[in-house]
Amino acid sequence: MLNYYVTSGKEMIQNARVKLLNSNHIQDGKYVLYWMQSAQRTDFNHALEYAIEEANRLEKPLLVYFGIDSNFPEATERSYQFMLQGLHEVSKKLTDRGIAYQFGIESPPTGVKRLSDNAVMIVVDRAYQKLQRSWRKEVSKTVKCPFVQVETNVVVPVETAYSKEAYSAGILRPKIHQHLDEFLTPVSERILEKSLTSPPEESIDLANIADVLDRIKVNEDVKPVKEIEGGSEAARMALLRFIQTKLDAYPEDSNDPGKDNLSGLSPYLHFGQISPLEVALAILESDSSGSEVFLEQLIVRRELSMNFVYYNDQYDSYRCLPEWAQKTLQNHLSDKRDYVYSLSEFEKAETHDSYWNAAQIEMLRTGSMHNYMRMYWGKKILEWCKTPKKAYEIALYLNNKYELDGRDPNGYAGIAWCFGKHDRAWSERPIFGKVRYMNSRGLERKFDMDKYVKRVNAR
Ligand SMILES: Cc1cc2nc3c(=O)[nH]c(=O)nc-3n(C[C@H](O)[C@H](O)[C@H](O)COP(=O)(O)OP(=O)(O)OC[C@H]3O[C@@H](n4cnc5c(N)ncnc54)[C@H](O)[C@@H]3O)c2cc1C
């Protein structure tokens, strides 16, 4: 239900997904503006549907704007290409629905502020990280019309789930579960009643992605991955394939790096090309025996990361770790390290450990690393660096540079987990102190690791 309106600058908000970011009144103008930013899709997009509903109510057309920021921190040709493939699909789907769009190469707030001159109101989707939040803040302070944020990239809105940082998944799980019935509801598609004949300014053409990549002068060190294509349709295909062939075995096999029994949805979720709500509803509908275990990952674990990034300002630094973890790692700072590698050695997969190297190579070549290997990978960086702080920086740097799903709340939470976040203290040992330890013998005991190494080498 998205029937709560901004009528006179006063909040009439009963829907937990909707939040007014300023107190301005509806302006005279030519259109309602939807600033698409973190939800790069036309399906299951509460923000887009809310904007259409408001446009119809105000008897205005709708304009969808997306700003492609060529200076986005840590973005590479690999990530831009994936994003642009998805945006190209968005542009075609908007056209099919009679909705005008304008995509520009510029810092998004710059474009939004310029287009706000003719906007009666502006709607934006929600993001949790610092930069994207600062963009919204900047816009909220400068535009003259109402600016409304609609939260659509989580199943349960972050502040509804919990009003503070959750110490662990155990704390957040019951809070999320108590709201699931309320929020696990489909999003129905509205029809826009009035269309703009053309956008106010010429949109860049996304049909020729190579040309756009050229124009934004991306970091070409990290090449696109040929085997995976961005976009909502590709995401939906991956979801269907997963449900049909892997979901039943997910509880037993998802940890096994040799088996590759995962959904592969994280890059699509990262760019908002598929909604977690759509994924969750499809999983529930499948009635598979693997559903519960999968939904724990998709909803509780993923939304624990949003909770972390939203409530903990230090989420991108070592300082985000709980006090016990920082203290125990500090106590073991001078422990002897059998191996110490530089960033370059890690980056080129030049360690003594063939499993670690295989994981790094998997990430370099495919833009993805098996979930279980990510944990091992992070733990070993901690073990093989002079200091845990240095290890933290290296892990974040490599993860954000090469993973297609990098720069995501899940990445920050995943790396922090390797250093003790969202975990408990374990028995004391060298270098790690009380932080959980992992070793290669554990991998060999549980899994057919040769199969994993062969699979990586074959790609
Ligand atoms: C060191 C480290 C770094 C990580 N970096 C990232 C990252 O940059 N981006 C990223 O999206 N995830 C990251 N993760 C979390 C997790 O490894 C990936 O989400 C998962 O491997 C993605 O593959 P999938 O979509 O096939 O997962 P599936 O097992 O099919 O799970 C489906 C979805 O559930 C969510 N999920 C699964 N496992 C986790 C988890 N442990 N924590 C939170 N959500 C989870 C993801 O959204 C995932 O797409 C990291 C984990 C670690 C330990």
Short mmCIF file of C-alpha atoms and ligand atoms in Angstrom, two decimals:
data_model
loop_
_atom_site.label_atom_id
_atom_site.label_comp_id
_atom_site.label_asym_id
_atom_site.label_seq_id
_atom_site.Cartn_x
_atom_site.Cartn_y
_atom_site.Cartn_z
CA MET A 1 0.00 0.00 0.00
CA LEU A 2 1.51 3.30 -1.09
CA ASN A 3 -1.30 5.72 -0.53
CA TYR A 4 0.23 8.30 1.74
CA TYR A 5 0.60 11.66 0.19
CA VAL A 6 2.57 14.78 0.78
CA THR A 7 -0.15 17.38 0.58
CA SER A 8 1.07 20.61 2.07
CA GLY A 9 4.53 19.97 3.26
CA LYS A 10 3.22 18.23 6.35
CA GLU A 11 4.10 14.62 6.84
CA MET A 12 1.27 12.15 6.38
CA ILE A 13 3.38 9.12 6.72
CA GLN A 14 1.94 5.89 7.91
CA ASN A 15 3.89 3.74 5.53
CA ALA A 16 7.20 2.80 7.10
CA ARG A 17 8.93 2.75 3.72
CA VAL A 18 8.17 6.43 3.11
CA LYS A 19 10.05 9.30 4.74
CA LEU A 20 9.88 13.02 4.07
CA LEU A 21 13.40 14.47 3.86
CA ASN A 22 12.41 18.14 4.04
CA SER A 23 9.32 20.17 4.90
CA ASN A 24 8.74 22.01 1.62
CA HIS A 25 5.37 22.55 -0.03
CA ILE A 26 4.32 21.21 -3.42
CA GLN A 27 5.61 23.61 -6.10
CA ASP A 28 4.22 24.74 -9.41
CA GLY A 29 6.04 22.69 -11.96
CA LYS A 30 5.99 20.43 -14.97
CA TYR A 31 6.58 16.98 -13.51
CA VAL A 32 7.11 14.77 -10.51
CA LEU A 33 10.78 13.79 -10.50
CA TYR A 34 11.89 10.30 -9.47
CA TRP A 35 15.60 10.31 -8.80
CA MET A 36 16.53 6.67 -9.35
CA GLN A 37 19.73 5.92 -7.51
CA SER A 38 19.99 2.69 -5.53
CA ALA A 39 16.99 0.82 -6.98
CA GLN A 40 18.01 0.46 -10.62
CA ARG A 41 14.93 -1.40 -11.77
CA THR A 42 11.34 -0.85 -12.84
CA ASP A 43 9.83 -3.92 -11.12
CA PHE A 44 9.13 -4.26 -7.43
CA ASN A 45 10.31 -0.69 -6.99
CA HIS A 46 8.26 0.99 -4.25
CA ALA A 47 9.88 4.35 -4.97
CA LEU A 48 8.93 4.31 -8.66
CA GLU A 49 5.36 3.22 -7.91
CA TYR A 50 5.03 5.87 -5.22
CA ALA A 51 6.25 8.51 -7.68
CA ILE A 52 3.72 7.37 -10.30
CA GLU A 53 0.94 7.49 -7.74
CA GLU A 54 1.90 11.01 -6.72
CA ALA A 55 2.18 12.12 -10.36
CA ASN A 56 -1.34 10.80 -11.06
CA ARG A 57 -2.74 12.45 -7.94
CA LEU A 58 -1.15 15.78 -8.84
CA GLU A 59 -2.15 15.35 -12.50
CA LYS A 60 1.44 15.69 -13.65
CA PRO A 61 3.70 13.55 -15.79
CA LEU A 62 6.67 11.73 -14.29
CA LEU A 63 10.33 12.16 -15.14
CA VAL A 64 12.85 9.53 -14.06
CA TYR A 65 16.40 10.79 -13.66
CA PHE A 66 19.63 8.85 -13.15
CA GLY A 67 23.02 10.53 -12.72
CA ILE A 68 26.03 8.43 -13.73
CA ASP A 69 28.82 9.68 -11.53
CA SER A 70 32.13 9.20 -13.32
CA ASN A 71 34.00 9.78 -10.06
CA PHE A 72 32.19 7.20 -7.98
CA PRO A 73 34.75 5.95 -5.43
CA GLU A 74 36.35 2.62 -6.29
CA ALA A 75 34.17 2.01 -9.35
CA THR A 76 35.85 0.27 -12.28
CA GLU A 77 35.06 -0.63 -15.88
CA ARG A 78 33.80 -3.97 -14.52
CA SER A 79 31.23 -2.40 -12.21
CA TYR A 80 30.23 0.42 -14.60
CA GLN A 81 29.58 -1.99 -17.45
CA PHE A 82 27.36 -4.18 -15.27
CA MET A 83 25.46 -1.12 -14.05
CA LEU A 84 25.05 0.36 -17.54
CA GLN A 85 23.69 -2.91 -18.91
CA GLY A 86 21.04 -2.75 -16.22
CA LEU A 87 20.28 0.91 -16.86
CA HIS A 88 19.89 0.30 -20.58
CA GLU A 89 17.20 -2.24 -19.75
CA VAL A 90 15.59 0.26 -17.35
CA SER A 91 15.40 2.85 -20.14
CA LYS A 92 13.61 0.40 -22.45
CA LYS A 93 11.16 -0.66 -19.77
CA LEU A 94 10.35 2.94 -18.84
CA THR A 95 9.63 3.69 -22.50
CA ASP A 96 7.29 0.68 -22.63
CA ARG A 97 5.42 2.11 -19.63
CA GLY A 98 5.15 5.58 -21.17
CA ILE A 99 7.53 7.15 -18.64
CA ALA A 100 10.10 9.73 -19.73
CA TYR A 101 13.65 9.39 -18.47
CA GLN A 102 16.83 11.36 -18.51
CA PHE A 103 20.24 9.86 -17.81
CA GLY A 104 23.22 12.17 -17.52
CA ILE A 105 26.91 11.83 -16.81
CA GLU A 106 27.32 14.02 -13.75
CA SER A 107 27.26 13.90 -9.98
CA PRO A 108 23.64 12.91 -9.22
CA PRO A 109 22.81 15.80 -6.82
CA THR A 110 23.90 18.27 -9.51
CA GLY A 111 21.41 16.85 -11.98
CA VAL A 112 18.63 16.58 -9.42
CA LYS A 113 19.08 20.18 -8.28
CA ARG A 114 18.96 21.46 -11.85
CA LEU A 115 15.86 19.41 -12.69
CA SER A 116 14.20 20.41 -9.42
CA ASP A 117 13.47 23.88 -10.87
CA ASN A 118 10.55 22.36 -12.76
CA ALA A 119 9.58 19.63 -10.30
CA VAL A 120 6.43 19.71 -8.18
CA MET A 121 8.04 17.16 -5.89
CA ILE A 122 10.98 14.74 -5.89
CA VAL A 123 11.03 11.10 -4.87
CA VAL A 124 14.22 9.10 -4.25
CA ASP A 125 14.94 5.53 -3.22
CA ARG A 126 16.91 4.84 -0.06
CA ALA A 127 20.59 3.99 0.37
CA TYR A 128 22.53 3.41 3.58
CA GLN A 129 26.13 4.32 2.92
CA LYS A 130 27.75 7.67 3.71
CA LEU A 131 28.22 9.04 0.22
CA GLN A 132 24.71 8.24 -0.98
CA ARG A 133 23.25 9.61 2.26
CA SER A 134 25.26 12.81 1.87
CA TRP A 135 23.87 13.20 -1.67
CA ARG A 136 20.32 13.01 -0.30
CA LYS A 137 21.14 15.47 2.46
CA GLU A 138 22.59 17.93 -0.02
CA VAL A 139 19.46 17.73 -2.19
CA SER A 140 17.08 18.00 0.77
CA LYS A 141 18.72 21.27 1.80
CA THR A 142 18.72 22.94 -1.60
CA VAL A 143 15.52 22.05 -3.44
CA LYS A 144 12.34 24.07 -2.99
CA CYS A 145 9.82 21.24 -3.41
CA PRO A 146 9.06 18.26 -1.14
CA PHE A 147 11.70 15.55 -1.19
CA VAL A 148 10.46 12.09 -0.27
CA GLN A 149 12.53 8.97 0.28
CA VAL A 150 11.05 5.51 -0.27
CA GLU A 151 12.86 2.47 1.09
CA THR A 152 12.71 -0.39 -1.37
CA ASN A 153 15.97 -2.36 -1.26
CA VAL A 154 15.18 -4.27 1.92
CA VAL A 155 12.32 -6.49 2.98
CA VAL A 156 11.85 -4.81 6.39
CA PRO A 157 12.71 -1.08 6.56
CA VAL A 158 15.89 -0.65 8.56
CA GLU A 159 14.51 1.63 11.27
CA THR A 160 11.34 -0.46 11.63
CA ALA A 161 13.41 -3.58 12.20
CA TYR A 162 15.54 -2.04 14.95
CA SER A 163 16.21 1.44 16.27
CA LYS A 164 19.93 0.93 16.93
CA GLU A 165 22.92 -1.08 15.85
CA ALA A 166 22.36 -4.81 16.38
CA TYR A 167 25.19 -6.59 18.14
CA SER A 168 24.61 -9.80 16.22
CA ALA A 169 22.25 -11.64 13.88
CA GLY A 170 20.75 -13.24 16.99
CA ILE A 171 19.53 -9.83 18.15
CA LEU A 172 18.17 -8.70 14.79
CA ARG A 173 16.54 -12.00 13.71
CA PRO A 174 13.45 -11.87 15.99
CA LYS A 175 12.99 -8.14 15.27
CA ILE A 176 12.91 -8.83 11.54
CA HIS A 177 10.74 -11.92 11.83
CA GLN A 178 8.05 -10.09 13.74
CA HIS A 179 7.54 -7.78 10.73
CA LEU A 180 7.80 -10.26 7.89
CA ASP A 181 4.08 -10.81 7.35
CA GLU A 182 3.55 -7.08 7.12
CA PHE A 183 6.30 -6.44 4.56
CA LEU A 184 6.37 -9.61 2.47
CA THR A 185 3.71 -8.26 0.14
CA PRO A 186 4.02 -7.76 -3.63
CA VAL A 187 4.26 -4.31 -5.20
CA SER A 188 1.57 -3.68 -7.76
CA GLU A 189 2.40 -1.75 -10.91
CA ARG A 190 0.63 1.61 -11.39
CA ILE A 191 -0.18 3.08 -14.78
CA LEU A 192 1.03 6.60 -15.37
CA GLU A 193 -1.85 8.77 -16.55
CA LYS A 194 0.07 11.68 -18.11
CA SER A 195 3.29 11.37 -20.07
CA LEU A 196 5.96 13.90 -20.91
CA THR A 197 6.47 14.03 -24.66
CA SER A 198 10.21 14.35 -24.15
CA PRO A 199 12.62 14.86 -21.24
CA PRO A 200 13.68 18.47 -20.56
CA GLU A 201 17.25 17.74 -21.62
CA GLU A 202 18.64 15.12 -23.97
CA SER A 203 19.35 11.83 -22.23
CA ILE A 204 22.57 9.99 -22.95
CA ASP A 205 22.03 6.95 -25.13
CA LEU A 206 22.81 3.73 -23.31
CA ALA A 207 22.55 1.50 -26.38
CA ASN A 208 26.27 1.89 -27.00
CA ILE A 209 27.82 1.07 -23.63
CA ALA A 210 31.40 1.15 -24.92
CA ASP A 211 30.83 4.75 -25.95
CA VAL A 212 29.46 5.71 -22.53
CA LEU A 213 32.39 3.96 -20.81
CA ASP A 214 34.71 5.98 -22.99
CA ARG A 215 32.99 9.20 -22.02
CA ILE A 216 33.20 8.57 -18.31
CA LYS A 217 36.89 7.58 -18.51
CA VAL A 218 36.64 4.65 -16.14
CA ASN A 219 39.43 2.77 -14.38
CA GLU A 220 40.20 0.16 -17.02
CA ASP A 221 42.48 -1.94 -14.81
CA VAL A 222 39.56 -4.15 -13.83
CA LYS A 223 37.94 -5.57 -16.93
CA PRO A 224 34.28 -6.52 -17.29
CA VAL A 225 33.31 -10.15 -16.79
CA LYS A 226 31.98 -11.65 -20.00
CA GLU A 227 30.08 -14.52 -18.39
CA ILE A 228 27.70 -12.32 -16.39
CA GLU A 229 25.40 -9.67 -17.75
CA GLY A 230 23.78 -6.93 -15.71
CA GLY A 231 20.06 -6.17 -15.64
CA SER A 232 16.78 -7.27 -14.13
CA GLU A 233 16.04 -9.91 -16.76
CA ALA A 234 19.40 -11.61 -16.21
CA ALA A 235 18.76 -11.41 -12.46
CA ARG A 236 15.35 -13.03 -12.83
CA MET A 237 16.83 -15.79 -14.99
CA ALA A 238 19.48 -16.44 -12.33
CA LEU A 239 16.77 -16.57 -9.67
CA LEU A 240 14.65 -19.04 -11.65
CA ARG A 241 17.65 -21.26 -12.42
CA PHE A 242 18.58 -21.23 -8.76
CA ILE A 243 15.08 -22.19 -7.61
CA GLN A 244 14.82 -24.97 -10.17
CA THR A 245 18.24 -26.52 -9.75
CA LYS A 246 19.89 -25.49 -6.49
CA LEU A 247 17.48 -24.30 -3.80
CA ASP A 248 16.54 -27.76 -2.46
CA ALA A 249 20.20 -28.58 -1.81
CA TYR A 250 21.07 -25.08 -0.51
CA PRO A 251 21.08 -26.03 3.22
CA GLU A 252 23.55 -28.92 2.69
CA ASP A 253 25.66 -27.63 -0.20
CA SER A 254 25.82 -23.84 -0.05
CA ASN A 255 28.99 -23.85 2.06
CA ASP A 256 30.89 -26.21 -0.22
CA PRO A 257 33.19 -24.22 -2.54
CA GLY A 258 33.52 -27.21 -4.88
CA LYS A 259 29.80 -27.41 -5.49
CA ASP A 260 28.93 -23.83 -6.39
CA ASN A 261 25.39 -24.21 -5.10
CA LEU A 262 24.64 -20.50 -4.58
CA SER A 263 22.24 -18.12 -6.29
CA GLY A 264 24.79 -15.66 -7.72
CA LEU A 265 22.28 -12.87 -7.02
CA SER A 266 24.50 -10.52 -5.02
CA PRO A 267 25.69 -8.26 -7.90
CA TYR A 268 22.07 -7.76 -9.00
CA LEU A 269 21.00 -7.02 -5.44
CA HIS A 270 23.91 -4.64 -5.03
CA PHE A 271 22.85 -2.47 -7.98
CA GLY A 272 19.17 -2.78 -7.09
CA GLN A 273 18.55 -4.60 -10.37
CA ILE A 274 16.38 -7.08 -8.51
CA SER A 275 14.37 -6.47 -5.38
CA PRO A 276 15.03 -8.67 -2.33
CA LEU A 277 11.26 -8.67 -1.88
CA GLU A 278 10.72 -10.18 -5.32
CA VAL A 279 13.40 -12.79 -4.58
CA ALA A 280 11.90 -13.64 -1.19
CA LEU A 281 8.37 -14.01 -2.57
CA ALA A 282 9.57 -16.27 -5.40
CA ILE A 283 11.50 -18.42 -2.91
CA LEU A 284 8.45 -18.71 -0.64
CA GLU A 285 6.26 -19.63 -3.57
CA SER A 286 8.62 -22.44 -4.58
CA ASP A 287 7.77 -24.27 -1.35
CA SER A 288 11.27 -25.75 -1.40
CA SER A 289 12.82 -27.39 1.65
CA GLY A 290 15.77 -25.00 1.17
CA SER A 291 13.70 -21.83 1.49
CA GLU A 292 14.14 -21.17 5.20
CA VAL A 293 17.94 -21.40 5.15
CA PHE A 294 18.16 -19.24 2.02
CA LEU A 295 15.81 -16.57 3.41
CA GLU A 296 17.93 -16.35 6.56
CA GLN A 297 20.82 -15.24 4.32
CA LEU A 298 18.79 -13.02 2.02
CA ILE A 299 16.82 -11.24 4.72
CA VAL A 300 18.39 -11.55 8.19
CA ARG A 301 22.08 -11.60 7.21
CA ARG A 302 21.72 -9.07 4.42
CA GLU A 303 19.63 -6.68 6.49
CA LEU A 304 22.04 -7.02 9.41
CA SER A 305 24.55 -5.42 7.03
CA MET A 306 22.17 -2.51 6.30
CA ASN A 307 21.64 -2.13 10.04
CA PHE A 308 25.43 -2.05 10.55
CA VAL A 309 26.15 0.48 7.83
CA TYR A 310 23.23 2.72 8.76
CA TYR A 311 23.88 2.87 12.50
CA ASN A 312 27.67 2.60 12.60
CA ASP A 313 29.46 5.58 11.04
CA GLN A 314 32.77 3.74 11.18
CA TYR A 315 31.51 0.87 9.02
CA ASP A 316 34.31 1.36 6.48
CA SER A 317 37.17 1.33 8.96
CA TYR A 318 38.85 -0.92 11.51
CA ARG A 319 37.35 1.27 14.25
CA CYS A 320 33.92 -0.27 13.63
CA LEU A 321 35.02 -3.47 15.38
CA PRO A 322 33.68 -4.24 18.84
CA GLU A 323 35.97 -3.28 21.69
CA TRP A 324 36.76 -6.88 22.64
CA ALA A 325 37.97 -7.63 19.10
CA GLN A 326 40.17 -4.52 18.84
CA LYS A 327 41.62 -5.27 22.27
CA THR A 328 42.40 -8.91 21.62
CA LEU A 329 43.96 -8.16 18.23
CA GLN A 330 46.03 -5.41 19.84
CA ASN A 331 47.24 -7.86 22.51
CA HIS A 332 48.57 -10.11 19.75
CA LEU A 333 50.11 -7.39 17.61
CA SER A 334 53.67 -8.55 18.25
CA ASP A 335 52.97 -12.27 17.73
CA LYS A 336 55.25 -13.91 15.20
CA ARG A 337 53.75 -14.19 11.70
CA ASP A 338 54.99 -17.14 9.61
CA TYR A 339 54.06 -15.31 6.43
CA VAL A 340 53.74 -11.59 5.71
CA TYR A 341 52.58 -10.49 2.26
CA SER A 342 52.37 -7.08 0.63
CA LEU A 343 49.24 -5.73 -1.04
CA SER A 344 50.78 -6.52 -4.41
CA GLU A 345 51.47 -10.15 -3.45
CA PHE A 346 47.92 -10.57 -2.23
CA GLU A 347 46.53 -8.85 -5.28
CA LYS A 348 48.46 -11.08 -7.69
CA ALA A 349 47.51 -14.24 -5.76
CA GLU A 350 51.14 -14.94 -4.89
CA THR A 351 50.82 -16.53 -1.46
CA HIS A 352 52.03 -20.01 -0.43
CA ASP A 353 48.43 -21.21 -0.05
CA SER A 354 46.82 -22.69 -3.18
CA TYR A 355 43.29 -22.41 -1.79
CA TRP A 356 43.72 -18.76 -0.92
CA ASN A 357 45.27 -18.08 -4.33
CA ALA A 358 42.38 -19.88 -6.04
CA ALA A 359 39.89 -17.68 -4.17
CA GLN A 360 41.75 -14.53 -5.15
CA ILE A 361 41.97 -15.70 -8.79
CA GLU A 362 38.26 -16.48 -8.76
CA MET A 363 37.60 -12.89 -7.72
CA LEU A 364 40.06 -11.39 -10.23
CA ARG A 365 38.61 -13.33 -13.15
CA THR A 366 34.93 -13.59 -12.34
CA GLY A 367 34.19 -10.61 -10.10
CA SER A 368 32.90 -13.00 -7.48
CA MET A 369 34.19 -15.39 -4.82
CA HIS A 370 32.41 -18.30 -3.21
CA ASN A 371 30.81 -17.28 0.08
CA TYR A 372 32.74 -19.78 2.20
CA MET A 373 36.03 -18.83 0.55
CA ARG A 374 35.36 -15.15 1.29
CA MET A 375 35.51 -15.97 4.98
CA TYR A 376 38.72 -17.96 4.60
CA TRP A 377 40.19 -15.28 2.34
CA GLY A 378 39.53 -12.49 4.88
CA LYS A 379 40.78 -14.52 7.85
CA LYS A 380 44.05 -15.30 6.09
CA ILE A 381 44.70 -11.68 5.16
CA LEU A 382 44.41 -10.96 8.89
CA GLU A 383 46.90 -13.76 9.63
CA TRP A 384 49.44 -12.76 6.97
CA CYS A 385 49.71 -9.01 7.54
CA LYS A 386 51.99 -7.17 9.92
CA THR A 387 49.05 -5.52 11.67
CA PRO A 388 45.30 -6.19 11.74
CA LYS A 389 44.66 -2.60 10.66
CA LYS A 390 46.73 -3.07 7.52
CA ALA A 391 44.94 -6.37 6.89
CA TYR A 392 41.59 -4.62 7.20
CA GLU A 393 42.55 -2.00 4.63
CA ILE A 394 43.86 -4.59 2.18
CA ALA A 395 40.77 -6.77 2.46
CA LEU A 396 38.42 -3.82 1.90
CA TYR A 397 40.49 -2.49 -0.98
CA LEU A 398 40.60 -5.80 -2.87
CA ASN A 399 36.96 -6.64 -2.17
CA ASN A 400 35.74 -3.26 -3.37
CA LYS A 401 38.00 -3.20 -6.39
CA TYR A 402 37.30 -6.62 -7.87
CA GLU A 403 33.96 -7.95 -6.62
CA LEU A 404 30.98 -7.10 -8.79
CA ASP A 405 28.99 -6.86 -5.58
CA GLY A 406 31.74 -4.85 -3.83
CA ARG A 407 31.18 -1.48 -2.12
CA ASP A 408 28.03 -2.95 -0.65
CA PRO A 409 26.90 -2.99 3.02
CA ASN A 410 27.39 -6.78 2.84
CA GLY A 411 31.03 -6.28 1.89
CA TYR A 412 31.71 -3.97 4.82
CA ALA A 413 29.90 -6.34 7.21
CA GLY A 414 31.57 -9.43 5.70
CA ILE A 415 35.06 -8.05 6.16
CA ALA A 416 34.27 -6.76 9.64
CA TRP A 417 32.98 -10.26 10.49
CA CYS A 418 36.39 -11.75 9.65
CA PHE A 419 37.81 -9.47 12.35
CA GLY A 420 35.19 -10.29 15.01
CA LYS A 421 32.13 -8.14 14.18
CA HIS A 422 28.73 -9.81 14.71
CA ASP A 423 30.57 -12.79 16.18
CA ARG A 424 31.49 -13.93 19.68
CA ALA A 425 34.87 -14.43 21.32
CA TRP A 426 36.49 -17.85 20.83
CA SER A 427 39.38 -19.49 22.61
CA GLU A 428 42.62 -17.53 22.53
CA ARG A 429 45.28 -18.29 19.89
CA PRO A 430 48.25 -16.51 18.25
CA ILE A 431 47.66 -13.45 16.04
CA PHE A 432 43.85 -13.80 16.17
CA GLY A 433 43.52 -13.63 19.94
CA LYS A 434 39.87 -14.39 20.61
CA VAL A 435 38.75 -13.72 17.03
CA ARG A 436 37.48 -16.85 15.25
CA TYR A 437 40.19 -18.70 13.33
CA MET A 438 39.99 -20.73 10.12
CA ASN A 439 42.58 -23.00 8.52
CA SER A 440 43.12 -24.99 5.35
CA ARG A 441 42.83 -28.32 7.16
CA GLY A 442 39.26 -27.35 8.04
CA LEU A 443 38.55 -26.72 4.36
CA GLU A 444 40.04 -30.10 3.37
CA ARG A 445 38.17 -31.93 6.10
CA LYS A 446 34.81 -30.58 5.03
CA PHE A 447 35.05 -30.14 1.27
CA ASP A 448 36.58 -31.46 -1.93
CA MET A 449 38.96 -28.54 -2.31
CA ASP A 450 40.67 -29.91 -5.42
CA LYS A 451 37.34 -29.65 -7.15
CA TYR A 452 37.15 -25.96 -6.19
CA VAL A 453 40.68 -25.21 -7.41
CA LYS A 454 39.99 -27.03 -10.69
CA ARG A 455 36.74 -25.15 -11.17
CA VAL A 456 38.50 -21.80 -10.70
CA ASN A 457 41.34 -22.73 -13.03
CA ALA A 458 38.88 -23.81 -15.69
CA ARG A 459 37.39 -20.32 -15.87
C1 LIG B 1 35.05 -11.23 3.62
C2 LIG B 1 33.66 -11.15 3.03
C3 LIG B 1 33.38 -10.22 2.06
C4 LIG B 1 32.09 -10.14 1.50
N1 LIG B 1 31.87 -9.17 0.57
C5 LIG B 1 30.61 -9.04 0.05
C6 LIG B 1 30.34 -8.01 -0.89
O1 LIG B 1 31.22 -7.22 -1.25
N2 LIG B 1 29.07 -7.90 -1.37
C7 LIG B 1 28.09 -8.78 -1.00
O2 LIG B 1 26.97 -8.66 -1.48
N3 LIG B 1 28.32 -9.75 -0.10
C8 LIG B 1 29.55 -9.91 0.45
N4 LIG B 1 29.78 -10.89 1.37
C9 LIG B 1 28.66 -11.71 1.84
C10 LIG B 1 28.44 -13.02 1.05
O3 LIG B 1 29.64 -13.70 0.93
C11 LIG B 1 27.86 -12.76 -0.35
O4 LIG B 1 26.70 -11.98 -0.22
C12 LIG B 1 27.50 -14.04 -1.09
O5 LIG B 1 28.60 -14.86 -1.22
C13 LIG B 1 26.95 -13.66 -2.44
O6 LIG B 1 26.77 -14.78 -3.26
P1 LIG B 1 25.31 -15.27 -3.65
O7 LIG B 1 24.46 -14.15 -4.06
O8 LIG B 1 25.48 -16.41 -4.59
O9 LIG B 1 24.81 -15.80 -2.22
P2 LIG B 1 23.63 -16.75 -1.79
O10 LIG B 1 24.19 -17.74 -0.81
O11 LIG B 1 22.90 -17.27 -2.95
O12 LIG B 1 22.70 -15.79 -0.91
C14 LIG B 1 21.68 -14.97 -1.46
C15 LIG B 1 21.83 -13.57 -0.94
O13 LIG B 1 21.80 -13.57 0.49
C16 LIG B 1 22.68 -12.57 0.98
N5 LIG B 1 23.78 -13.19 1.74
C17 LIG B 1 24.30 -14.42 1.58
N6 LIG B 1 25.30 -14.60 2.47
C18 LIG B 1 25.40 -13.48 3.18
C19 LIG B 1 26.23 -13.05 4.25
N7 LIG B 1 27.16 -13.83 4.79
N8 LIG B 1 26.06 -11.80 4.73
C20 LIG B 1 25.13 -10.99 4.24
N9 LIG B 1 24.30 -11.33 3.23
C21 LIG B 1 24.44 -12.56 2.71
C22 LIG B 1 23.26 -11.88 -0.24
O14 LIG B 1 22.51 -10.74 -0.51
C23 LIG B 1 23.14 -12.94 -1.31
O15 LIG B 1 23.11 -12.41 -2.62
C24 LIG B 1 31.06 -11.00 1.96
C25 LIG B 1 31.35 -11.93 2.94
C26 LIG B 1 32.64 -12.02 3.48
C27 LIG B 1 32.91 -13.03 4.57
#
